[in-house]
Short mmCIF file of C-alpha atoms and ligand atoms in Angstrom, two decimals:
data_model
loop_
_atom_site.label_atom_id
_atom_site.label_comp_id
_atom_site.label_asym_id
_atom_site.label_seq_id
_atom_site.Cartn_x
_atom_site.Cartn_y
_atom_site.Cartn_z
CA MET A 26 53.56 149.57 109.30
CA HIS A 27 56.57 148.03 110.68
CA GLY A 28 60.27 149.23 110.52
CA SER A 29 61.95 145.71 110.43
CA ARG A 30 61.84 142.82 108.01
CA ILE A 31 62.00 139.37 109.69
CA HIS A 32 63.35 136.74 107.33
CA ARG A 33 62.37 133.11 108.09
CA SER A 34 64.57 130.35 106.98
CA GLY A 35 63.35 126.77 107.19
CA GLY A 36 60.60 127.78 109.52
CA GLY A 37 63.01 129.31 112.10
CA LEU A 38 64.12 133.00 112.43
CA ASP A 39 67.55 133.62 110.80
CA ARG A 40 69.32 135.32 113.60
CA MET A 41 71.83 136.97 111.16
CA THR A 42 69.06 138.88 109.29
CA ARG A 43 66.36 139.49 111.98
CA PHE A 44 65.30 143.04 112.44
CA GLN A 45 67.22 144.55 109.39
CA PRO A 46 66.66 148.32 109.23
CA ARG A 47 64.90 149.62 106.18
CA PRO A 48 66.74 152.07 104.03
CA ARG A 49 66.34 155.42 105.56
CA LYS A 50 65.74 157.26 102.16
CA GLU A 51 62.88 154.86 101.45
CA TYR A 52 61.47 155.13 105.01
CA ILE A 53 61.51 158.90 104.74
CA ARG A 54 59.99 159.13 101.45
CA GLU A 55 56.99 156.78 102.69
CA GLN A 56 56.70 159.04 105.86
CA LYS A 57 56.33 162.12 103.62
CA GLU A 58 53.95 160.53 101.00
CA LYS A 59 51.80 158.44 103.25
CA TYR A 60 51.37 160.45 106.36
CA GLY A 61 52.36 163.92 105.11
CA ARG A 62 55.03 164.13 107.80
CA ARG A 63 57.74 166.86 107.78
CA ILE A 64 61.33 165.68 108.15
CA PHE A 65 63.85 167.23 110.54
CA GLY A 66 67.55 166.40 110.65
CA VAL A 67 68.63 166.25 114.30
CA PHE A 68 72.11 166.49 115.60
CA PRO A 69 73.23 164.58 118.73
CA ALA A 70 72.29 164.03 121.36
CA GLN A 71 69.28 164.89 123.55
CA TYR A 72 66.12 166.70 122.48
CA PRO A 73 62.28 166.42 123.02
CA LYS A 74 61.33 164.24 120.12
CA GLU A 75 57.86 164.03 121.47
CA ILE A 76 57.23 167.69 120.39
CA PHE A 77 58.21 166.72 116.88
CA TRP A 78 55.80 163.54 116.90
CA ALA A 79 53.14 165.64 118.19
CA MET A 80 53.38 168.06 115.27
CA ASN A 81 53.28 165.22 112.73
CA ALA A 82 57.00 165.67 112.05
CA LEU A 83 59.71 163.08 112.06
CA PRO A 84 62.96 163.84 113.56
CA VAL A 85 65.81 161.81 111.84
CA GLU A 86 69.06 161.83 113.89
CA ILE A 87 72.34 162.35 112.18
CA TRP A 88 75.15 160.43 114.07
CA ASP A 89 77.33 158.37 111.66
CA PRO A 90 76.06 158.44 108.01
CA PRO A 91 78.00 155.97 105.82
CA LEU A 92 79.77 158.44 103.58
CA GLU A 93 83.24 159.31 102.30
CA VAL A 94 84.22 162.71 103.57
CA SER A 95 85.26 164.98 100.54
CA GLN A 96 83.77 168.46 101.09
CA ALA A 97 83.39 168.93 104.81
CA ASN A 98 87.15 169.21 105.63
CA ALA A 99 87.24 172.65 103.90
CA HIS A 100 84.88 173.99 106.56
CA LEU A 101 86.33 172.32 109.80
CA GLN A 102 89.55 172.18 111.78
CA PRO A 103 91.25 168.95 111.51
CA TYR A 104 90.76 168.37 115.28
CA ILE A 105 87.01 168.29 115.11
CA CYS A 106 85.43 164.78 115.73
CA SER A 107 83.99 162.79 113.05
CA VAL A 108 80.36 162.84 114.12
CA VAL A 109 80.38 166.59 113.14
CA ARG A 110 82.47 166.06 110.18
CA PHE A 111 80.14 163.27 108.68
CA GLY A 112 77.00 165.30 109.63
CA LEU A 113 78.32 168.22 107.64
CA GLU A 114 79.37 166.14 104.77
CA LEU A 115 75.84 164.65 104.63
CA ILE A 116 74.47 168.18 104.18
CA LEU A 117 77.12 169.34 101.74
CA GLN A 118 76.55 166.16 99.52
CA GLY A 119 72.83 167.22 99.33
CA HIS A 120 71.40 164.28 101.12
CA CYS A 121 69.48 166.58 103.40
CA ASP A 122 67.95 168.66 100.50
CA GLY A 123 64.56 167.16 101.18
CA MET A 124 64.44 167.87 104.81
CA ASP A 125 62.14 170.56 106.26
CA GLY A 126 64.82 171.90 108.78
CA PHE A 127 67.57 171.12 111.39
CA LEU A 128 67.79 170.80 115.08
CA PHE A 129 71.06 171.57 116.87
CA PRO A 130 70.90 170.61 120.57
CA HIS A 131 73.63 172.24 122.56
CA THR A 132 75.66 168.96 123.27
CA CYS A 133 79.13 170.31 122.95
CA ASP A 134 81.24 173.16 121.45
CA SER A 135 81.67 171.11 118.26
CA ILE A 136 77.95 170.82 117.50
CA GLN A 137 77.57 174.63 118.37
CA ASN A 138 80.20 175.26 115.78
CA LEU A 139 78.49 173.15 113.09
CA ALA A 140 75.17 174.90 113.97
CA SER A 141 76.79 178.18 113.17
CA ILE A 142 78.38 176.87 109.84
CA VAL A 143 75.05 175.49 108.79
CA ASN A 144 72.83 178.26 109.85
CA ASP A 145 74.99 181.20 109.16
CA TYR A 146 77.30 180.34 106.31
CA LEU A 147 76.05 177.68 103.95
CA GLY A 148 72.98 179.63 102.78
CA LEU A 149 70.66 176.47 102.85
CA LYS A 150 67.61 178.57 103.37
CA LYS A 151 66.35 175.83 105.81
CA PRO A 152 64.91 176.54 109.21
CA CYS A 153 67.49 175.72 111.89
CA TYR A 154 66.30 175.40 115.56
CA PHE A 155 68.46 175.29 118.61
CA PHE A 156 67.87 173.57 121.85
CA TYR A 157 69.96 174.65 124.90
CA HIS A 158 69.38 172.21 127.74
CA PRO A 159 70.71 173.17 131.15
CA LYS A 160 74.12 171.72 132.45
CA ALA A 161 75.01 170.44 135.79
CA PRO A 162 74.96 171.36 138.68
CA TYR A 163 71.19 171.72 138.47
CA ARG A 164 69.36 174.17 140.65
CA ALA A 165 65.83 175.01 141.23
CA SER A 166 66.02 177.65 138.28
CA SER A 167 67.34 174.76 135.92
CA ARG A 168 63.90 173.24 135.72
CA ASP A 169 62.26 176.64 134.79
CA TYR A 170 64.86 177.16 132.21
CA TYR A 171 64.41 173.80 130.74
CA LEU A 172 60.59 174.28 130.53
CA LYS A 173 61.25 177.50 128.86
CA GLN A 174 63.41 175.76 126.33
CA LEU A 175 60.72 173.17 125.59
CA LYS A 176 58.10 175.84 125.07
CA ASP A 177 60.40 178.08 123.02
CA LEU A 178 61.17 175.10 120.74
CA ALA A 179 57.45 174.29 120.38
CA SER A 180 56.48 177.95 119.57
CA GLY A 181 59.27 178.10 117.02
CA LEU A 182 58.20 175.00 115.27
CA GLU A 183 54.47 176.26 115.42
CA LYS A 184 55.41 179.05 113.16
CA GLN A 185 56.53 176.52 110.48
CA LEU A 186 54.16 173.53 111.37
CA GLY A 187 50.97 175.02 112.64
CA PRO A 188 49.49 174.91 116.24
CA LEU A 189 50.76 172.18 118.64
CA ASN A 190 47.79 170.19 119.93
CA LEU A 191 48.29 169.64 123.64
CA ASP A 192 46.32 166.43 123.69
CA GLU A 193 48.47 164.95 120.87
CA LEU A 194 51.61 165.95 122.80
CA LYS A 195 50.17 164.11 125.85
CA ARG A 196 49.55 161.19 123.58
CA ARG A 197 53.12 161.20 122.31
CA VAL A 198 54.61 161.69 125.72
CA HIS A 199 52.70 158.69 127.00
CA GLN A 200 53.85 156.61 123.88
CA SER A 201 57.56 157.72 124.61
CA ARG A 202 57.05 156.40 128.13
CA GLY A 203 56.06 153.12 126.71
CA ILE A 204 59.18 153.07 124.57
CA SER A 205 61.61 154.02 127.47
CA SER A 206 59.87 151.38 129.66
CA LEU A 207 60.47 148.75 127.07
CA ILE A 208 64.08 149.66 126.29
CA LYS A 209 64.65 149.49 130.00
CA GLU A 210 63.19 146.07 130.10
CA ILE A 211 65.49 144.93 127.40
CA TYR A 212 68.47 146.52 129.09
CA ASP A 213 67.49 144.69 132.24
CA LEU A 214 67.22 141.36 130.56
CA ARG A 215 70.62 141.79 129.00
CA ALA A 216 72.08 142.66 132.34
CA GLU A 217 70.71 139.69 133.92
CA GLY A 218 71.90 137.34 131.30
CA LYS A 219 68.38 136.68 130.04
CA LEU A 220 68.62 138.11 126.45
CA ARG A 221 69.86 135.70 123.64
CA SER A 222 70.55 138.48 121.20
CA THR A 223 74.15 139.21 119.94
CA ASN A 224 75.88 142.53 120.64
CA GLU A 225 75.47 143.36 116.89
CA GLU A 226 71.80 142.73 116.70
CA PHE A 227 70.99 144.48 119.99
CA TYR A 228 72.30 147.85 118.83
CA ARG A 229 70.93 147.25 115.28
CA VAL A 230 67.49 147.20 116.86
CA LEU A 231 68.00 149.88 119.34
CA ARG A 232 69.47 152.30 116.85
CA GLN A 233 66.46 152.21 114.54
CA GLY A 234 64.87 154.44 117.09
CA GLU A 235 67.16 157.10 115.60
CA PHE A 236 64.83 157.45 112.62
CA LEU A 237 61.88 155.35 112.89
CA HIS A 238 58.55 156.93 113.97
CA PRO A 239 57.33 155.78 117.35
CA ASP A 240 54.36 153.92 115.77
CA ASP A 241 56.94 151.75 114.06
CA PHE A 242 59.63 151.59 116.68
CA LEU A 243 57.34 150.46 119.56
CA PRO A 244 56.13 147.33 117.72
CA LEU A 245 59.81 146.68 116.59
CA LEU A 246 61.15 146.73 120.16
CA SER A 247 58.15 144.68 121.53
CA GLU A 248 58.83 141.95 118.86
CA PHE A 249 62.52 141.95 119.88
CA ALA A 250 61.79 141.75 123.50
CA GLY A 251 59.32 138.99 122.96
CA THR A 252 61.51 136.80 120.67
CA SER A 253 64.81 137.29 122.17
CA ARG A 254 64.29 136.24 125.81
CA GLY A 255 66.42 133.25 126.83
CA GLU A 256 69.73 132.46 128.41
CA SER A 257 72.53 134.60 127.14
CA LYS A 258 75.59 132.84 125.76
CA LYS A 259 78.15 132.15 128.47
CA GLY A 260 81.35 134.13 128.48
CA PRO A 261 83.05 137.25 129.77
CA VAL A 262 80.75 140.37 130.08
CA VAL A 263 82.11 143.86 129.50
CA ILE A 264 80.29 147.29 129.65
CA MET A 265 80.83 149.68 126.95
CA SER A 266 81.04 153.56 127.49
CA GLY A 267 81.53 156.27 125.09
CA VAL A 268 79.43 158.34 122.42
CA LEU A 269 77.79 155.60 120.16
CA PRO A 270 78.50 151.89 119.30
CA SER A 271 80.15 152.88 115.94
CA PRO A 272 82.06 151.78 113.93
CA PRO A 273 79.82 148.84 114.57
CA GLU A 274 82.57 146.28 113.69
CA ILE A 275 83.50 146.32 117.39
CA LEU A 276 80.23 144.62 118.14
CA THR A 277 80.84 141.80 115.66
CA LEU A 278 84.28 141.37 116.96
CA LEU A 279 82.99 141.07 120.50
CA ASP A 280 80.43 138.50 119.33
CA GLU A 281 83.23 136.54 117.51
CA LEU A 282 85.14 136.49 120.66
CA GLY A 283 82.26 135.27 122.71
CA VAL A 284 82.24 138.55 124.82
CA ARG A 285 78.86 139.79 125.86
CA ILE A 286 78.23 143.64 126.55
CA GLY A 287 76.24 143.39 129.66
CA ASP A 288 75.23 147.09 129.85
CA ASP A 289 76.37 150.39 128.29
CA ASP A 290 77.08 153.91 129.12
CA LEU A 291 76.78 155.33 125.67
CA LEU A 292 75.63 158.89 124.98
CA SER A 293 73.42 157.72 122.07
CA CYS A 294 71.91 154.67 123.98
CA SER A 295 71.47 154.32 127.72
CA ARG A 296 72.58 157.83 128.81
CA ARG A 297 69.25 159.33 127.15
CA LEU A 298 67.01 156.27 126.16
CA LEU A 299 66.24 154.76 129.54
CA ALA A 300 64.99 157.93 131.40
CA LYS A 301 61.31 158.00 130.73
CA PRO A 302 59.03 161.15 130.88
CA GLY A 303 57.09 161.42 134.12
CA GLY A 304 53.37 160.88 134.67
CA SER A 305 52.41 164.46 135.09
CA GLU A 306 49.20 165.71 133.31
CA ASP A 307 51.03 168.55 131.98
CA PRO A 308 53.24 167.26 128.99
CA PHE A 309 55.97 169.80 129.35
CA GLU A 310 56.37 168.96 133.17
CA ALA A 311 56.41 165.30 132.21
CA LEU A 312 59.29 165.95 129.63
CA ALA A 313 61.09 168.04 132.36
CA ASP A 314 60.92 165.07 134.79
CA GLY A 315 62.34 162.81 132.03
CA TYR A 316 65.26 165.10 131.39
CA PHE A 317 66.27 165.42 135.07
CA ALA A 318 66.14 161.70 135.54
CA MET A 319 68.72 161.02 133.05
CA PRO A 320 72.02 159.62 134.27
CA PRO A 321 75.27 161.56 134.50
CA CYS A 322 76.93 162.58 131.29
CA SER A 323 79.97 164.31 129.99
CA THR A 324 77.91 166.55 127.78
CA LYS A 325 75.88 167.81 130.70
CA ASN A 326 78.80 168.76 132.89
CA SER A 327 77.97 165.96 135.45
CA PRO A 328 80.74 165.67 138.03
CA VAL A 329 83.20 162.70 137.21
CA GLU A 330 82.50 161.11 140.56
CA GLU A 331 78.93 160.75 139.63
CA ARG A 332 79.92 159.12 136.36
CA LEU A 333 82.18 156.62 138.09
CA LYS A 334 79.63 155.69 140.61
CA HIS A 335 77.09 155.16 137.72
CA LEU A 336 79.68 153.02 135.83
CA VAL A 337 80.40 150.87 138.99
CA GLN A 338 76.75 150.14 139.38
CA LYS A 339 76.34 149.01 135.82
CA ILE A 340 79.51 146.69 136.32
CA GLU A 341 78.09 145.16 139.46
CA ARG A 342 74.70 144.62 138.19
CA SER A 343 75.90 143.08 134.87
CA GLY A 344 78.68 141.13 136.54
CA ALA A 345 81.19 142.75 134.10
CA LYS A 346 84.89 142.01 134.09
CA GLY A 347 85.89 144.84 132.26
CA ALA A 348 84.93 148.39 130.76
CA ILE A 349 85.73 149.28 127.08
CA PHE A 350 85.70 153.00 126.55
CA TYR A 351 84.95 153.18 122.79
CA THR A 352 85.43 156.95 122.06
CA VAL A 353 85.13 159.22 119.03
CA LYS A 354 88.56 160.69 118.34
CA PHE A 355 88.63 164.39 119.37
CA CYS A 356 85.39 164.03 121.39
CA GLU A 357 86.29 166.73 124.02
CA PRO A 358 83.54 166.13 126.56
CA GLU A 359 84.53 162.42 126.77
CA LEU A 360 88.25 162.85 126.74
CA PHE A 361 88.24 165.01 129.78
CA ASP A 362 86.55 162.33 131.87
CA ILE A 363 88.17 159.08 130.73
CA PRO A 364 91.51 159.34 132.70
CA GLN A 365 89.77 159.81 135.92
CA LEU A 366 87.13 157.12 135.16
CA VAL A 367 89.85 154.63 134.19
CA GLU A 368 91.86 155.40 137.20
CA GLY A 369 88.68 155.01 139.43
CA LEU A 370 87.88 151.71 137.77
CA LYS A 371 91.33 150.25 138.05
CA SER A 372 91.44 151.12 141.68
CA LYS A 373 88.38 148.74 142.09
CA GLY A 374 89.93 146.02 140.09
CA VAL A 375 88.16 146.48 136.93
CA ALA A 376 90.06 146.06 133.67
CA THR A 377 89.81 148.94 131.20
CA LEU A 378 90.42 149.36 127.42
CA VAL A 379 90.43 152.72 125.79
CA MET A 380 89.90 152.79 122.14
CA ASP A 381 89.92 156.09 119.96
CA THR A 382 87.96 155.65 116.76
CA GLU A 383 87.00 157.38 113.70
CA LEU A 384 83.50 156.79 112.30
CA ASN A 385 83.20 154.53 109.25
CA GLN A 386 86.78 153.28 109.47
CA GLY A 387 86.02 149.91 110.95
CA VAL A 388 88.29 148.03 113.48
CA SER A 389 91.88 147.95 112.34
CA GLY A 390 94.33 144.96 112.85
CA GLN A 391 95.87 146.87 115.62
CA MET A 392 92.66 147.51 117.42
CA ARG A 393 91.65 143.93 116.97
CA THR A 394 94.84 142.69 118.51
CA ARG A 395 94.30 145.13 121.60
CA VAL A 396 90.63 143.89 121.96
CA GLU A 397 91.91 140.23 121.79
CA ALA A 398 94.59 140.85 124.41
CA PHE A 399 92.08 142.50 126.71
CA VAL A 400 89.57 139.62 126.35
CA GLU A 401 92.21 137.11 127.12
CA MET A 402 93.07 139.04 130.21
CA ILE A 403 89.40 139.16 131.52
CA SER A 404 88.62 135.62 130.54
S1 LIG B 756 81.43 163.03 119.41
FE1 LIG B 756 81.77 164.35 121.26
S2 LIG B 756 82.49 166.24 120.33
FE2 LIG B 756 81.53 165.14 118.69
S3 LIG B 756 79.53 165.84 118.61
FE3 LIG B 756 79.47 164.02 119.91
S4 LIG B 756 79.74 164.91 121.99
FE4 LIG B 756 80.33 166.53 120.43
#
């Protein structure tokens, strides 16, 4: 079963409508009815999805559901980011009623706060799981700690879902390696100017991994990689840093202005999707290899110097002329690093643009003007 729909027009692929995602609700219903899968709402950002897959469960990530906020504000301080605000709203509006549980990775204080609201105060009577990954600087004990977290999560889920079959976990870890390799290949093609896709299409495809089962996501990625090879459009190249490529209107705006995102440093994308699990026979060890191979990130306490070095590598590799920091308003982990990253990039002659956004609010006229001025400068 495929997660995308390809529309053909006049015998050729219509580039505007290729790889449209299926509606999540419909997809989730099918996953339950056809495969008997349990559904878990997962908050950002990094977690061992392979354990869920191996237990015939589908993790569905909650980043930026398209909603109007009406109830969440009563539970949150005004300075909480909109990822948390919209996630809570999704629950309060009853859109998660059919889910079998939630997972809260320890990404930041705001997600911790949300976990406590959902688990302790809302009275939802749904299992809530927590996943505390180690923060930098990593020591030898960090790996042991991470392995214990993986196993604790698995044994917690076993109480609800039944025993974890280690062979099935190995199979899913192997599949996950395939997915990461393919994503890396697509990123490499893009950085080398050998991918014909628009910015909007690239992230439309990639972000379907937030809810598709790997049996559907892998063929989607293969088809995208196979049909999108070719020379990229000429025009200025930028890299995008931040949490997620949303509001997505920025992508369309950059497409309209002839600007190509050559690489990214987004928490929801390259910071977690490119590191593949290792090849160890022990699936938990393989997952730990993948975790510790992830690039530096504000939510893991990585030193800002490492982040700067990583950004510069991406800029050099993709030939980018500028960096756009597309941040979620009130995202504390990111906001701490940005001033030093901007200063560091400027000192290397890289133009920077910092945009503070609210999810689901599009790109305002004022933001559009700033982007246009930035593009003019780097063109
Ligand atoms: S946007 Fe930032 S503050 Fe909000 S959940 Fe994500 S990492 Fe945490």
